[in-house]
Amino acid sequence: MERSRIFGIEVSPINLRRLSNFRANRRGYWSLWIFLIIFVASLFAELIANDRPALVMYDGEYYLPIIMDYPETTFGGFLETATEYTDPEVEEMILEKGWMVWPPIRFSYDTVNYRLSEPAPSPPSVDNILGTDDQGRDVAARLIYGFRISVLFGLTLTIISSAIGVAAGAVQGYFGGLTDLLFQRFIEIWSGLPTLYLLIILASIVEPNFWWLLGIMLMFSWMGLVGVVRAEFLKTRNFDYVLAARALGVSSKTIMWRHILPNAMVATITFLPFITSGSITTLTALDFLGFGLPPGSASLGELLNQGKANLHAPWLGLSGFIVLGTMLSLLIFIGEAVRDAFDPRKVFK
Amino acid sequence: MSKLLEIENLAVTFGRGEDAVEALRGVSLSIEKGETVALVGESGSGKSVCALSILQLLPYPLAHHPSGSIRLQGEELVGANQKQMQALRGGRIAMIFQEPLTSLNPLHSIGDQIAEAITTHQLISKQKVLERVCELMELVGMQDQISRLSALPHEFSGGQRQRIMIAMALANDPDLLIADEPTTAVDVTIQAQILELLADLQKRLGMGILFITHDLGIVRHMADRACVMQAGKIVEARTVDELFANPEHPYTQSLLASEPKGHPTAADAAAPVLASLDDLKVWFPIKRGMLRRTVDYVKAVDGVELSLKRGHTLGIVGESGSGKSTLARALLRLEKSEGAIQFKEQNIDTMTENQIRPLRADMQIVFQDPFGSLSPRMSIAEIIGEGLDVHGIGTTKAERDQMIEDVLGEVGLDAASCDRYPHEFSGGQRQRVSIARALILKPDLMVLDEPTSALDVSVQAQIVDLLRDLQRRHNLTYLFISHDLKVVRAMSHEIMVMKSGKVVEQGNADQVFDHPSQPYTRALLAAAFDIRSVNNDSLNK
């Protein structure tokens, strides 16, 4: 039988069918592409929204201000400090002997626009296409950076907590008995701990950053997948092929990894997009409450909070809402399509 | 006499266009009043599709009939409207299914369920319904159970549940009864009782029966005429006597010839003992109460002694739940047990898992379900080669590939099938893969746990031949477990009859089969070979 290959990787017929099922869900399929394009684009946020030019050509030499700091003297100035490219005098100096390429948005997430025609928060204008927030920072730039950090946080949290959850569920389901009993009771107690209070207490001791938040959230989010994976292992460990493997003398670790885990992966993969969107929502909520990322960092939750505080500046709340809503909807649509793709009942359509 | 049911040139196709699957291609058959017609064929031949299309219960419109007609006493059923069909189903045509536990609603009492079958079709008073329910219970031989009408299905045994199903089917005096493998899920002794009941009911009520089965023994015993189906067509339709005496179609001939027969290969009676059990017990605790104290035990295996001689086959027979499989698993230390287990003159019952691991290569197992026993996500080469990895047999990849290829050849599979996945194989081929997986380690002992039970008869015979051949070539020792006594007889040198975890009878195969000393063994043999139920206290206990 001919095996299909996608990008040179051998794909078993069942996965091929899942792929075509996934494609058949047009909404989910397109959502995945849109999400991937936005996400990949946001990874290069420094090239889209920045207060430094992407490339400078000065006096026959090329400079990359995004990567390196150059003192103003490089471009014929007097100061030894890093060049302020937005300064009209510096701009003039550089343009005299060369040129520079600016990103489409000339603000980074923390750039304060001091040349506002109206007091901050200022409404959308030619300079700030989505307006500025109450500290004069460009909303569009903050959205791009905020999207990136949200998705990265969501994905990291999902991947690590899934890995822990799958491992924990696997051990419980495979060994069963006392192991399972003790682990389950532990989870019941552990899941009763109030995450939010812990974060609030933490916020008063240390300044929570990306990794602190990730760590704290991880302590509680790994339990999401334990249930499904445990159930799958409980079911599969009694199958004949597992017994046959034991009769061959295969070790427990290998049986779990090679024989049972592939079965549990279906449930796991189906859950991933939903867990991701859940993680993103949690981060946004924390930022909204002020217990999230450190002040000044780009975050969607903080923008929403500003929108709430400045109801007379609807561009804050609206743009935050639209970005967040779109991102979560895309993830949900992808999740639905993944669920469809792994649904065995879809086979006989 | 007018025909009760006439099916003419019936075709059923699933799906349309390129993906269409023709399940039936021009089937014609007829049943007269009071007649039993058997529909015989292997799995996938279209027997059940045929039965379901009579009741118009196929998943329409996915399934459709490109041609043909089904007439019940002249009334056309193909394309009949929903209302007409609902009046017929359970009314003039009734059906009983293979699995009585899943066909009965677990949340309603059996009295209610039988009553519902009546009230769906008849408008009568509650009192009358109750009378009728009692009458039906009597009819199916459950008069002593009338007091239990309010009990739920799980409180009855498999045989009783099948009787309840029959009572429901008979509720409205059907003209035609369709029995779709009604005894496949029950033990042989129960099977004999159910078949006797059906024959008796037919005599009294004069209905026509369409009996669907894969078991030729039942056909010979039950039916007046038989239609042999193959790949959606009836290849031969004759009276049963003629069919068995003088089969015309080559497929019928092969089907008849394929019943497992022959004898086990001769074995040296003085061969050394390979494995033995002494007073083996597998007790599962029943725990109750807050503190989960053990109040009692389920004695799955209760004090069994046996010894297996090298190169011999010990057949273990018994009905479901008698502890056959548990015994075999305990012997391989796959189940916790008490009592001495000796294998190759070593006491393996006291060894740890790590100590046993090197011995695992010498004792292998083949399971019943060829679907469940192969990991669906591994290729055939990976499945067979796994044991080589574990035991470090063969050093280079080329050497291992060669061994895999050899063993595939030995079990009669093409070496090119290495890279395929289990679902691409038929049941019989998968069973060969299971055997290859065990065989590649060159074991001394192979436990065969119902290796033929999930297979069609023609495939069964092939597997039996293969196993006998392998035994002769490699001097293998088999522990052969089956509820099918014909297969056991074709394979075994010694026999052990088990019931409720205990050994009822044990001895030389010929002696046990020809001169059974215990009443239970006699009843089992009568039910299996003559489909005759023996009223015996040892059965009904």
PDB file of C-alpha atoms in Angstrom, chain A residues 1 3 10 12-14 18 239-252 254 258-259 262-263 266 348, chain B residues 329 334 357 360 363-365 367-369 372-378 386-387 390-391 419-421 423-424 437 441:
ATOM      1  CA  MET A   1       0.000   0.000   0.000  1.00  0.00           C
ATOM      2  CA  ARG A   3       1.954   5.659   2.042  1.00  0.00           C
ATOM      3  CA  GLU A  10       5.310   9.585   6.615  1.00  0.00           C
ATOM      4  CA  SER A  12      -0.401   7.020   8.588  1.00  0.00           C
ATOM      5  CA  PRO A  13      -3.825   6.767   6.932  1.00  0.00           C
ATOM      6  CA  ILE A  14      -5.604   7.611  10.172  1.00  0.00           C
ATOM      7  CA  ARG A  18      -7.747  13.510  10.504  1.00  0.00           C
ATOM      8  CA  PHE A 239      -6.104  -4.176  26.704  1.00  0.00           C
ATOM      9  CA  ASP A 240      -4.673  -7.357  25.330  1.00  0.00           C
ATOM     10  CA  TYR A 241      -1.827  -5.650  23.561  1.00  0.00           C
ATOM     11  CA  VAL A 242      -0.606  -4.183  26.809  1.00  0.00           C
ATOM     12  CA  LEU A 243      -0.839  -7.598  28.413  1.00  0.00           C
ATOM     13  CA  ALA A 244       0.972  -9.053  25.417  1.00  0.00           C
ATOM     14  CA  ALA A 245       3.738  -6.486  25.884  1.00  0.00           C
ATOM     15  CA  ARG A 246       3.995  -7.430  29.553  1.00  0.00           C
ATOM     16  CA  ALA A 247       4.209 -11.080  28.536  1.00  0.00           C
ATOM     17  CA  LEU A 248       7.082 -10.135  26.229  1.00  0.00           C
ATOM     18  CA  GLY A 249       8.846  -8.680  29.246  1.00  0.00           C
ATOM     19  CA  VAL A 250       8.600  -5.037  28.182  1.00  0.00           C
ATOM     20  CA  SER A 251       9.184  -2.634  31.074  1.00  0.00           C
ATOM     21  CA  SER A 252       6.396  -0.474  32.464  1.00  0.00           C
ATOM     22  CA  THR A 254       8.194   1.481  27.692  1.00  0.00           C
ATOM     23  CA  ARG A 258       5.039   3.300  23.374  1.00  0.00           C
ATOM     24  CA  HIS A 259       1.752   1.467  23.795  1.00  0.00           C
ATOM     25  CA  PRO A 262      -0.416   7.422  21.725  1.00  0.00           C
ATOM     26  CA  ASN A 263      -4.020   6.648  22.706  1.00  0.00           C
ATOM     27  CA  VAL A 266      -5.937  12.195  21.030  1.00  0.00           C
ATOM     28  CA  PHE A 348     -18.258   7.301   8.140  1.00  0.00           C
TER      29      PHE A 348
ATOM     30  CA  ARG B 329      -2.375 -15.510  33.105  1.00  0.00           C
ATOM     31  CA  LEU B 334       0.605 -11.771  34.691  1.00  0.00           C
ATOM     32  CA  ARG B 357      12.121 -11.014  32.523  1.00  0.00           C
ATOM     33  CA  ARG B 360       9.524 -14.305  29.549  1.00  0.00           C
ATOM     34  CA  MET B 363       6.731 -18.403  27.754  1.00  0.00           C
ATOM     35  CA  GLN B 364       4.491 -16.517  25.392  1.00  0.00           C
ATOM     36  CA  ILE B 365       0.792 -15.863  25.011  1.00  0.00           C
ATOM     37  CA  PHE B 367      -4.903 -13.704  22.824  1.00  0.00           C
ATOM     38  CA  GLN B 368      -8.424 -14.135  21.564  1.00  0.00           C
ATOM     39  CA  ASP B 369      -9.151 -10.751  20.078  1.00  0.00           C
ATOM     40  CA  GLY B 372      -7.234  -5.772  20.670  1.00  0.00           C
ATOM     41  CA  SER B 373      -3.991  -7.656  20.984  1.00  0.00           C
ATOM     42  CA  LEU B 374      -2.020  -5.638  18.446  1.00  0.00           C
ATOM     43  CA  SER B 375      -1.112  -2.065  19.223  1.00  0.00           C
ATOM     44  CA  PRO B 376      -2.960  -0.096  16.545  1.00  0.00           C
ATOM     45  CA  ARG B 377      -0.247   2.523  16.179  1.00  0.00           C
ATOM     46  CA  MET B 378       2.694   0.236  15.545  1.00  0.00           C
ATOM     47  CA  GLU B 386       9.593  -5.526  20.130  1.00  0.00           C
ATOM     48  CA  GLY B 387      10.434  -8.770  21.926  1.00  0.00           C
ATOM     49  CA  VAL B 390      13.600  -6.441  25.123  1.00  0.00           C
ATOM     50  CA  HIS B 391      15.607  -9.625  25.207  1.00  0.00           C
ATOM     51  CA  ASP B 419       5.591  -1.955   7.158  1.00  0.00           C
ATOM     52  CA  ARG B 420       1.832  -2.167   7.310  1.00  0.00           C
ATOM     53  CA  TYR B 421      -0.395  -1.481  10.274  1.00  0.00           C
ATOM     54  CA  HIS B 423      -5.936  -2.445  10.697  1.00  0.00           C
ATOM     55  CA  GLU B 424      -4.886  -3.273   7.141  1.00  0.00           C
ATOM     56  CA  ARG B 437       5.183 -12.052  17.837  1.00  0.00           C
ATOM     57  CA  LEU B 441      11.362 -15.417  20.746  1.00  0.00           C
TER      58      LEU B 441
END
